[in-house]
Structure formats: structure tokens, C-alpha cells
PDB file of C-alpha atoms in Angstrom:
ATOM      1  CA  GLY A 203      99.492  99.124  97.570  1.00 74.00           C
ATOM      2  CA  GLN A 204     101.665  99.842  94.594  1.00 85.00           C
ATOM      3  CA  ASN A 205     105.151 101.162  95.190  1.00 91.00           C
ATOM      4  CA  ILE A 206     108.227 102.178  93.229  1.00 96.00           C
ATOM      5  CA  ASP A 207     111.431 102.857  95.164  1.00 96.00           C
ATOM      6  CA  GLN A 208     114.508 104.614  93.880  1.00 97.00           C
ATOM      7  CA  PRO A 209     117.195 106.658  95.637  1.00 97.00           C
ATOM      8  CA  THR A 210     116.395 110.334  96.046  1.00 96.00           C
ATOM      9  CA  GLU A 211     119.774 111.627  94.998  1.00 97.00           C
ATOM     10  CA  MET A 212     123.120 110.331  93.738  1.00 98.00           C
ATOM     11  CA  THR A 213     126.424 112.000  92.965  1.00 98.00           C
ATOM     12  CA  ALA A 214     129.012 110.796  90.461  1.00 98.00           C
ATOM     13  CA  THR A 215     132.125 112.069  88.716  1.00 97.00           C
ATOM     14  CA  GLU A 216     132.429 113.043  85.077  1.00 97.00           C
ATOM     15  CA  GLY A 217     133.774 110.133  83.034  1.00 97.00           C
ATOM     16  CA  ALA A 218     132.742 107.531  85.601  1.00 98.00           C
ATOM     17  CA  ILE A 219     129.927 104.947  85.670  1.00 98.00           C
ATOM     18  CA  VAL A 220     126.803 105.162  87.815  1.00 98.00           C
ATOM     19  CA  GLN A 221     124.002 102.666  88.456  1.00 98.00           C
ATOM     20  CA  ILE A 222     120.554 103.902  89.491  1.00 98.00           C
ATOM     21  CA  ASN A 223     118.396 101.211  91.064  1.00 98.00           C
ATOM     22  CA  CYS A 224     114.634 100.855  91.038  1.00 98.00           C
ATOM     23  CA  THR A 225     112.562  98.293  92.928  1.00 98.00           C
ATOM     24  CA  TYR A 226     108.863  97.877  92.426  1.00 97.00           C
ATOM     25  CA  GLN A 227     105.820  96.210  93.953  1.00 95.00           C
ATOM     26  CA  THR A 228     102.839  96.496  91.654  1.00 93.00           C
ATOM     27  CA  SER A 229      99.628  94.643  90.864  1.00 90.00           C
ATOM     28  CA  GLY A 230     100.852  92.919  87.755  1.00 91.00           C
ATOM     29  CA  PHE A 231     103.667  93.902  85.445  1.00 94.00           C
ATOM     30  CA  ASN A 232     103.558  94.916  81.804  1.00 93.00           C
ATOM     31  CA  GLY A 233     106.893  96.629  81.398  1.00 95.00           C
ATOM     32  CA  LEU A 234     109.241  99.138  82.979  1.00 97.00           C
ATOM     33  CA  PHE A 235     110.264 102.526  81.639  1.00 97.00           C
ATOM     34  CA  TRP A 236     113.141 104.873  82.400  1.00 98.00           C
ATOM     35  CA  TYR A 237     112.777 108.573  81.643  1.00 97.00           C
ATOM     36  CA  GLN A 238     115.247 111.436  81.969  1.00 97.00           C
ATOM     37  CA  GLN A 239     114.110 114.855  83.143  1.00 96.00           C
ATOM     38  CA  HIS A 240     116.381 117.878  83.124  1.00 95.00           C
ATOM     39  CA  ALA A 241     115.425 120.650  85.529  1.00 91.00           C
ATOM     40  CA  GLY A 242     112.573 122.708  84.141  1.00 86.00           C
ATOM     41  CA  GLU A 243     112.116 120.434  81.138  1.00 89.00           C
ATOM     42  CA  ALA A 244     109.860 117.601  79.966  1.00 91.00           C
ATOM     43  CA  PRO A 245     110.634 113.997  80.886  1.00 94.00           C
ATOM     44  CA  THR A 246     112.051 112.193  77.846  1.00 95.00           C
ATOM     45  CA  PHE A 247     112.009 108.461  77.140  1.00 95.00           C
ATOM     46  CA  LEU A 248     115.218 106.504  77.698  1.00 97.00           C
ATOM     47  CA  SER A 249     114.319 102.811  77.717  1.00 96.00           C
ATOM     48  CA  TYR A 250     111.635 100.157  78.017  1.00 95.00           C
ATOM     49  CA  ASN A 251     112.162  96.638  79.404  1.00 96.00           C
ATOM     50  CA  VAL A 252     109.540  93.921  79.500  1.00 95.00           C
ATOM     51  CA  LEU A 253     111.754  90.798  79.438  1.00 96.00           C
ATOM     52  CA  ASP A 254     114.553  89.951  81.865  1.00 97.00           C
ATOM     53  CA  GLY A 255     118.027  91.011  80.924  1.00 97.00           C
ATOM     54  CA  LEU A 256     120.096  93.939  79.810  1.00 97.00           C
ATOM     55  CA  GLU A 257     119.178  96.367  77.041  1.00 95.00           C
ATOM     56  CA  GLU A 258     122.051  98.519  75.818  1.00 95.00           C
ATOM     57  CA  LYS A 259     121.622 101.810  74.026  1.00 92.00           C
ATOM     58  CA  GLY A 260     124.850 103.729  73.585  1.00 95.00           C
ATOM     59  CA  ARG A 261     126.171 104.983  76.928  1.00 97.00           C
ATOM     60  CA  PHE A 262     122.934 103.971  78.681  1.00 97.00           C
ATOM     61  CA  SER A 263     121.836 100.430  79.585  1.00 97.00           C
ATOM     62  CA  SER A 264     118.786  99.200  81.453  1.00 98.00           C
ATOM     63  CA  PHE A 265     118.439  95.896  83.262  1.00 98.00           C
ATOM     64  CA  LEU A 266     115.339  94.075  84.454  1.00 98.00           C
ATOM     65  CA  SER A 267     114.715  91.145  86.797  1.00 98.00           C
ATOM     66  CA  ARG A 268     110.997  90.464  87.028  1.00 97.00           C
ATOM     67  CA  SER A 269     111.391  87.758  89.696  1.00 96.00           C
ATOM     68  CA  LYS A 270     113.150  90.259  91.964  1.00 96.00           C
ATOM     69  CA  GLY A 271     110.996  93.268  91.063  1.00 97.00           C
ATOM     70  CA  TYR A 272     114.181  95.124  90.247  1.00 97.00           C
ATOM     71  CA  SER A 273     115.673  97.257  87.532  1.00 98.00           C
ATOM     72  CA  TYR A 274     118.690  99.467  87.135  1.00 98.00           C
ATOM     73  CA  LEU A 275     119.806 102.150  84.737  1.00 98.00           C
ATOM     74  CA  LEU A 276     123.526 102.155  84.011  1.00 98.00           C
ATOM     75  CA  LEU A 277     125.159 105.297  82.694  1.00 98.00           C
ATOM     76  CA  LYS A 278     128.716 105.050  81.371  1.00 97.00           C
ATOM     77  CA  GLU A 279     131.295 107.708  80.513  1.00 98.00           C
ATOM     78  CA  LEU A 280     129.302 110.285  82.416  1.00 98.00           C
ATOM     79  CA  GLN A 281     129.038 113.766  80.975  1.00 97.00           C
ATOM     80  CA  MET A 282     127.986 116.968  82.706  1.00 97.00           C
ATOM     81  CA  LYS A 283     124.823 117.022  80.585  1.00 97.00           C
ATOM     82  CA  ASP A 284     123.756 113.767  82.274  1.00 98.00           C
ATOM     83  CA  SER A 285     122.930 115.777  85.399  1.00 98.00           C
ATOM     84  CA  ALA A 286     119.167 115.293  85.590  1.00 97.00           C
ATOM     85  CA  SER A 287     116.453 113.359  87.369  1.00 97.00           C
ATOM     86  CA  TYR A 288     115.882 109.780  86.275  1.00 98.00           C
ATOM     87  CA  LEU A 289     112.343 108.450  86.618  1.00 97.00           C
ATOM     88  CA  CYS A 290     111.430 104.779  86.857  1.00 97.00           C
ATOM     89  CA  ALA A 291     107.855 103.777  85.937  1.00 96.00           C
ATOM     90  CA  VAL A 292     106.073 100.421  85.766  1.00 96.00           C
ATOM     91  CA  THR A 293     102.981  99.504  83.748  1.00 93.00           C
ATOM     92  CA  ASP A 294     100.652  97.490  85.972  1.00 90.00           C
ATOM     93  CA  SER A 295      97.997  94.924  85.091  1.00 89.00           C
ATOM     94  CA  ASN A 296      95.508  97.712  84.272  1.00 84.00           C
ATOM     95  CA  TYR A 297      98.031  99.266  81.870  1.00 84.00           C
ATOM     96  CA  GLN A 298      98.464 102.200  84.248  1.00 85.00           C
ATOM     97  CA  LEU A 299     101.910 103.710  84.627  1.00 89.00           C
ATOM     98  CA  ILE A 300     103.060 103.777  88.254  1.00 92.00           C
ATOM     99  CA  TRP A 301     105.873 106.271  88.767  1.00 95.00           C
ATOM    100  CA  GLY A 302     108.761 106.491  91.191  1.00 96.00           C
ATOM    101  CA  ALA A 303     109.683 109.847  92.722  1.00 95.00           C
ATOM    102  CA  GLY A 304     112.830 110.038  90.603  1.00 96.00           C
ATOM    103  CA  THR A 305     116.557 110.026  91.327  1.00 97.00           C
ATOM    104  CA  LYS A 306     118.377 113.320  91.037  1.00 97.00           C
ATOM    105  CA  LEU A 307     121.821 112.648  89.586  1.00 98.00           C
ATOM    106  CA  ILE A 308     124.526 115.235  90.185  1.00 98.00           C
ATOM    107  CA  ILE A 309     127.665 115.016  88.064  1.00 97.00           C
ATOM    108  CA  LYS A 310     130.824 116.658  89.404  1.00 96.00           C
ATOM    109  CA  PRO A 311     133.880 117.538  87.308  1.00 94.00           C
TER     110      PRO A 311
ATOM    111  CA  GLU B 299     111.400 119.435  71.319  1.00 70.00           C
ATOM    112  CA  THR B 300     109.117 116.455  71.923  1.00 74.00           C
ATOM    113  CA  GLY B 301     106.209 117.463  69.686  1.00 93.00           C
ATOM    114  CA  VAL B 302     104.036 118.336  72.682  1.00 96.00           C
ATOM    115  CA  THR B 303     103.563 121.998  73.565  1.00 96.00           C
ATOM    116  CA  GLN B 304     102.008 123.528  76.656  1.00 97.00           C
ATOM    117  CA  THR B 305     100.885 127.052  77.441  1.00 97.00           C
ATOM    118  CA  PRO B 306     101.364 128.972  79.564  1.00 97.00           C
ATOM    119  CA  ARG B 307     104.743 127.859  80.896  1.00 96.00           C
ATOM    120  CA  HIS B 308     104.209 129.725  84.152  1.00 96.00           C
ATOM    121  CA  LEU B 309     100.991 130.776  85.883  1.00 96.00           C
ATOM    122  CA  VAL B 310     100.285 132.590  89.137  1.00 95.00           C
ATOM    123  CA  MET B 311      96.676 132.698  90.241  1.00 93.00           C
ATOM    124  CA  GLY B 312      94.616 133.548  93.264  1.00 90.00           C
ATOM    125  CA  MET B 313      92.250 131.071  94.844  1.00 88.00           C
ATOM    126  CA  THR B 314      89.210 132.766  93.319  1.00 87.00           C
ATOM    127  CA  ASN B 315      90.536 132.932  89.764  1.00 88.00           C
ATOM    128  CA  LYS B 316      89.597 130.796  86.788  1.00 94.00           C
ATOM    129  CA  LYS B 317      92.281 129.846  84.313  1.00 95.00           C
ATOM    130  CA  SER B 318      92.947 127.178  81.701  1.00 97.00           C
ATOM    131  CA  LEU B 319      96.035 125.210  80.745  1.00 98.00           C
ATOM    132  CA  LYS B 320      96.446 124.208  77.125  1.00 98.00           C
ATOM    133  CA  CYS B 321      98.263 121.261  75.585  1.00 98.00           C
ATOM    134  CA  GLU B 322      98.753 120.477  71.912  1.00 97.00           C
ATOM    135  CA  GLN B 323     100.471 117.481  70.360  1.00 97.00           C
ATOM    136  CA  HIS B 324     101.785 117.363  66.798  1.00 95.00           C
ATOM    137  CA  LEU B 325     102.563 113.636  66.754  1.00 95.00           C
ATOM    138  CA  GLY B 326      99.294 112.181  65.484  1.00 94.00           C
ATOM    139  CA  HIS B 327      98.754 110.373  68.776  1.00 95.00           C
ATOM    140  CA  ASN B 328      95.400 109.142  70.048  1.00 93.00           C
ATOM    141  CA  ALA B 329      95.909 109.234  73.813  1.00 94.00           C
ATOM    142  CA  MET B 330      96.576 112.298  75.980  1.00 95.00           C
ATOM    143  CA  TYR B 331      97.272 112.638  79.683  1.00 95.00           C
ATOM    144  CA  TRP B 332      97.404 115.230  82.456  1.00 96.00           C
ATOM    145  CA  TYR B 333      99.891 114.704  85.293  1.00 96.00           C
ATOM    146  CA  LYS B 334     100.688 116.653  88.435  1.00 96.00           C
ATOM    147  CA  GLN B 335     104.355 116.748  89.497  1.00 95.00           C
ATOM    148  CA  SER B 336     105.213 117.993  92.981  1.00 93.00           C
ATOM    149  CA  ALA B 337     108.732 118.246  94.352  1.00 89.00           C
ATOM    150  CA  LYS B 338     110.202 114.910  95.424  1.00 85.00           C
ATOM    151  CA  LYS B 339     106.944 113.068  94.753  1.00 91.00           C
ATOM    152  CA  PRO B 340     106.039 110.616  91.984  1.00 92.00           C
ATOM    153  CA  LEU B 341     104.151 111.844  88.988  1.00 93.00           C
ATOM    154  CA  GLU B 342     100.423 111.738  89.752  1.00 93.00           C
ATOM    155  CA  LEU B 343      98.195 110.757  86.863  1.00 92.00           C
ATOM    156  CA  MET B 344      95.114 112.980  86.800  1.00 95.00           C
ATOM    157  CA  PHE B 345      93.222 112.278  83.579  1.00 94.00           C
ATOM    158  CA  VAL B 346      93.533 110.102  80.487  1.00 92.00           C
ATOM    159  CA  TYR B 347      91.815 110.589  77.169  1.00 92.00           C
ATOM    160  CA  ASN B 348      91.844 108.003  74.401  1.00 87.00           C
ATOM    161  CA  PHE B 349      90.305 108.959  71.053  1.00 84.00           C
ATOM    162  CA  LYS B 350      88.799 112.041  72.794  1.00 79.00           C
ATOM    163  CA  GLU B 351      87.005 109.907  75.382  1.00 82.00           C
ATOM    164  CA  GLN B 352      87.964 110.206  79.034  1.00 83.00           C
ATOM    165  CA  THR B 353      89.095 106.796  80.229  1.00 80.00           C
ATOM    166  CA  GLU B 354      90.657 107.692  83.557  1.00 76.00           C
ATOM    167  CA  ASN B 355      89.904 110.137  86.353  1.00 76.00           C
ATOM    168  CA  ASN B 356      92.059 109.372  89.351  1.00 76.00           C
ATOM    169  CA  SER B 357      89.860 110.872  92.071  1.00 84.00           C
ATOM    170  CA  VAL B 358      90.828 114.371  91.042  1.00 92.00           C
ATOM    171  CA  PRO B 359      88.964 117.199  92.843  1.00 93.00           C
ATOM    172  CA  SER B 360      86.254 118.844  90.780  1.00 93.00           C
ATOM    173  CA  ARG B 361      88.119 122.156  90.820  1.00 94.00           C
ATOM    174  CA  PHE B 362      90.148 120.565  87.993  1.00 96.00           C
ATOM    175  CA  SER B 363      88.079 120.052  84.857  1.00 94.00           C
ATOM    176  CA  PRO B 364      89.587 118.521  81.692  1.00 95.00           C
ATOM    177  CA  GLU B 365      88.422 119.042  78.143  1.00 95.00           C
ATOM    178  CA  CYS B 366      89.521 117.213  75.003  1.00 94.00           C
ATOM    179  CA  PRO B 367      87.894 118.705  71.896  1.00 93.00           C
ATOM    180  CA  ASN B 368      89.959 116.565  69.497  1.00 92.00           C
ATOM    181  CA  SER B 369      92.884 114.138  69.562  1.00 90.00           C
ATOM    182  CA  SER B 370      95.445 116.935  69.274  1.00 94.00           C
ATOM    183  CA  HIS B 371      94.264 119.281  71.994  1.00 96.00           C
ATOM    184  CA  LEU B 372      93.776 118.932  75.721  1.00 96.00           C
ATOM    185  CA  PHE B 373      92.768 121.553  78.241  1.00 97.00           C
ATOM    186  CA  LEU B 374      92.744 121.666  82.017  1.00 97.00           C
ATOM    187  CA  HIS B 375      90.302 124.233  83.414  1.00 97.00           C
ATOM    188  CA  LEU B 376      91.122 125.484  86.884  1.00 96.00           C
ATOM    189  CA  HIS B 377      88.824 127.216  89.367  1.00 94.00           C
ATOM    190  CA  THR B 378      88.890 127.960  93.104  1.00 93.00           C
ATOM    191  CA  LEU B 379      92.228 126.224  93.517  1.00 94.00           C
ATOM    192  CA  GLN B 380      94.040 125.762  96.816  1.00 94.00           C
ATOM    193  CA  PRO B 381      97.676 126.599  97.633  1.00 94.00           C
ATOM    194  CA  GLU B 382      98.472 122.857  97.776  1.00 94.00           C
ATOM    195  CA  ASP B 383      97.578 122.676  94.074  1.00 96.00           C
ATOM    196  CA  SER B 384     100.785 124.560  93.304  1.00 96.00           C
ATOM    197  CA  ALA B 385     102.892 122.183  91.203  1.00 96.00           C
ATOM    198  CA  LEU B 386     104.170 121.449  87.715  1.00 96.00           C
ATOM    199  CA  TYR B 387     101.360 120.235  85.458  1.00 97.00           C
ATOM    200  CA  LEU B 388     102.571 118.007  82.659  1.00 97.00           C
ATOM    201  CA  CYS B 389     100.732 116.963  79.546  1.00 97.00           C
ATOM    202  CA  ALA B 390     101.729 113.831  77.660  1.00 96.00           C
ATOM    203  CA  SER B 391     100.593 111.914  74.609  1.00 96.00           C
ATOM    204  CA  SER B 392     101.069 108.411  73.239  1.00 94.00           C
ATOM    205  CA  GLN B 393     100.027 106.544  70.129  1.00 92.00           C
ATOM    206  CA  GLY B 394      97.616 104.389  72.120  1.00 84.00           C
ATOM    207  CA  ASN B 395      97.269 103.483  75.783  1.00 76.00           C
ATOM    208  CA  GLY B 396      98.704  99.988  75.707  1.00 77.00           C
ATOM    209  CA  ALA B 397     101.391  98.584  77.945  1.00 72.00           C
ATOM    210  CA  ALA B 398     104.425  99.402  75.818  1.00 81.00           C
ATOM    211  CA  GLU B 399     103.349 102.829  74.680  1.00 88.00           C
ATOM    212  CA  THR B 400     105.977 105.500  75.177  1.00 92.00           C
ATOM    213  CA  GLN B 401     104.575 108.743  76.474  1.00 94.00           C
ATOM    214  CA  TYR B 402     105.869 112.027  75.102  1.00 95.00           C
ATOM    215  CA  PHE B 403     105.740 114.920  77.519  1.00 96.00           C
ATOM    216  CA  GLY B 404     105.335 118.632  77.138  1.00 96.00           C
ATOM    217  CA  PRO B 405     107.537 121.036  79.115  1.00 94.00           C
ATOM    218  CA  GLY B 406     104.832 121.628  81.709  1.00 96.00           C
ATOM    219  CA  THR B 407     103.064 124.595  83.261  1.00 97.00           C
ATOM    220  CA  ARG B 408     104.519 125.740  86.572  1.00 96.00           C
ATOM    221  CA  LEU B 409     101.469 126.788  88.632  1.00 96.00           C
ATOM    222  CA  LEU B 410     101.571 128.859  91.799  1.00 96.00           C
ATOM    223  CA  VAL B 411      98.332 129.365  93.725  1.00 95.00           C
ATOM    224  CA  LEU B 412      98.373 132.239  96.183  1.00 93.00           C
TER     225      LEU B 412
END
């Protein structure tokens, strides 16, 4: 079966750095997405990785290792507004998006 | 504001009711999606439309009936639902349905079935 694993919940301190991991087992791989979803709001696109390595976009970076079936989202200089759920999703060989259950990130002052 | 709107935002219905959810995208996209989001579970893809043609139906019960009259509008018709159908229903759109296509989501309809 197809599976995306990510931690259910994480807590971090304002101003700090946090890494949210995602591991996947899918039938084929055509890219990995990270989305952010604030409570009661729509998921919004953060990043897309299809090649191995690190993609940096401001305070957020996303890393991919296809051989390990692993990705992480790195958030730097955390702000209170970063409190949200972070969703990992993989496009499989049929171009279907397989979603993880999301990681709820709680930022404390 | 993602360019995808959904109405209503909240809906309470009995098991014998019939209601419809509406989604509209203002992005000029060709693909539209319905998802079900339950607490602490992954997003479940329900239906996919590409250029108004249904391309995906992930074994969704027939009490959910989609309709896509044009590339900008998507409906989900609901009838004789069950309490376990209570969830957040999200609509999304993308330019196409290829591998690297970013999906843009609406804010969702929070549905409660009594």
C-alpha cells in the first residue's frame, strides 16, 4: 500500500528552528509537496521537490532524498503565525497526490 | 485568498436531507478536485475533473454526486448522508493534472450530519 508518515504534533519556541520530517512509500514518485494549513483555513502551497537536495525559500526550506523516501521541511526564525498544520504529499506514478495526515506545529513564546 | 471560493462555509443537515456544496475558481484552471478532510487523517481524494470530464472517482459512495458544468464551477450534491460523513470538504483546482501541478484550495465547507 501507499503510505506517508509524519509526526502528529510538534512544539517549538518562537525564534527557534524546527524540522518536520516526512517519509513515504508510494508506487512511483513524481514529486513531493509541502502545504501549510492554518486552523479553519485552506491548505496553501509551500514547496515542491522532485530532485534530491535542498530548496530554500526565505525562512522555509525543503529537502528531498528519493533513495531514502524522505523529506523534511525546515522552518527558521519561527514566528507565532507559523503555528499551523504542515501537510506532506507525494505524486505517485499515476500522478495521484498521496497525502500525509499532517503535522500540527505549536509555537510557544 | 487563493482564488477558490466555497459555499456554504458551514452546513448542518439531517440524514434525510438533500444539499449541495458549491465551488468556484477564478484562476483559469482546467482541473478541479473534491477532497474530504477528517480530523487527524490524510486528505481523501474523492473526485477529479479535468476539462469538465470526470477522470477520478475514488470509490466514493453514491450518496455523494459531483457535477462540473464548466471549468470554473464544481458542485457536490449530498443526499441521505451518514453521521460518519461529517468532515471538512475541500475543493481545489490546478492548471492541469500533471505531476508538478500545484493545487489551490478553497476554505472548505464544514459539514455536520445529524
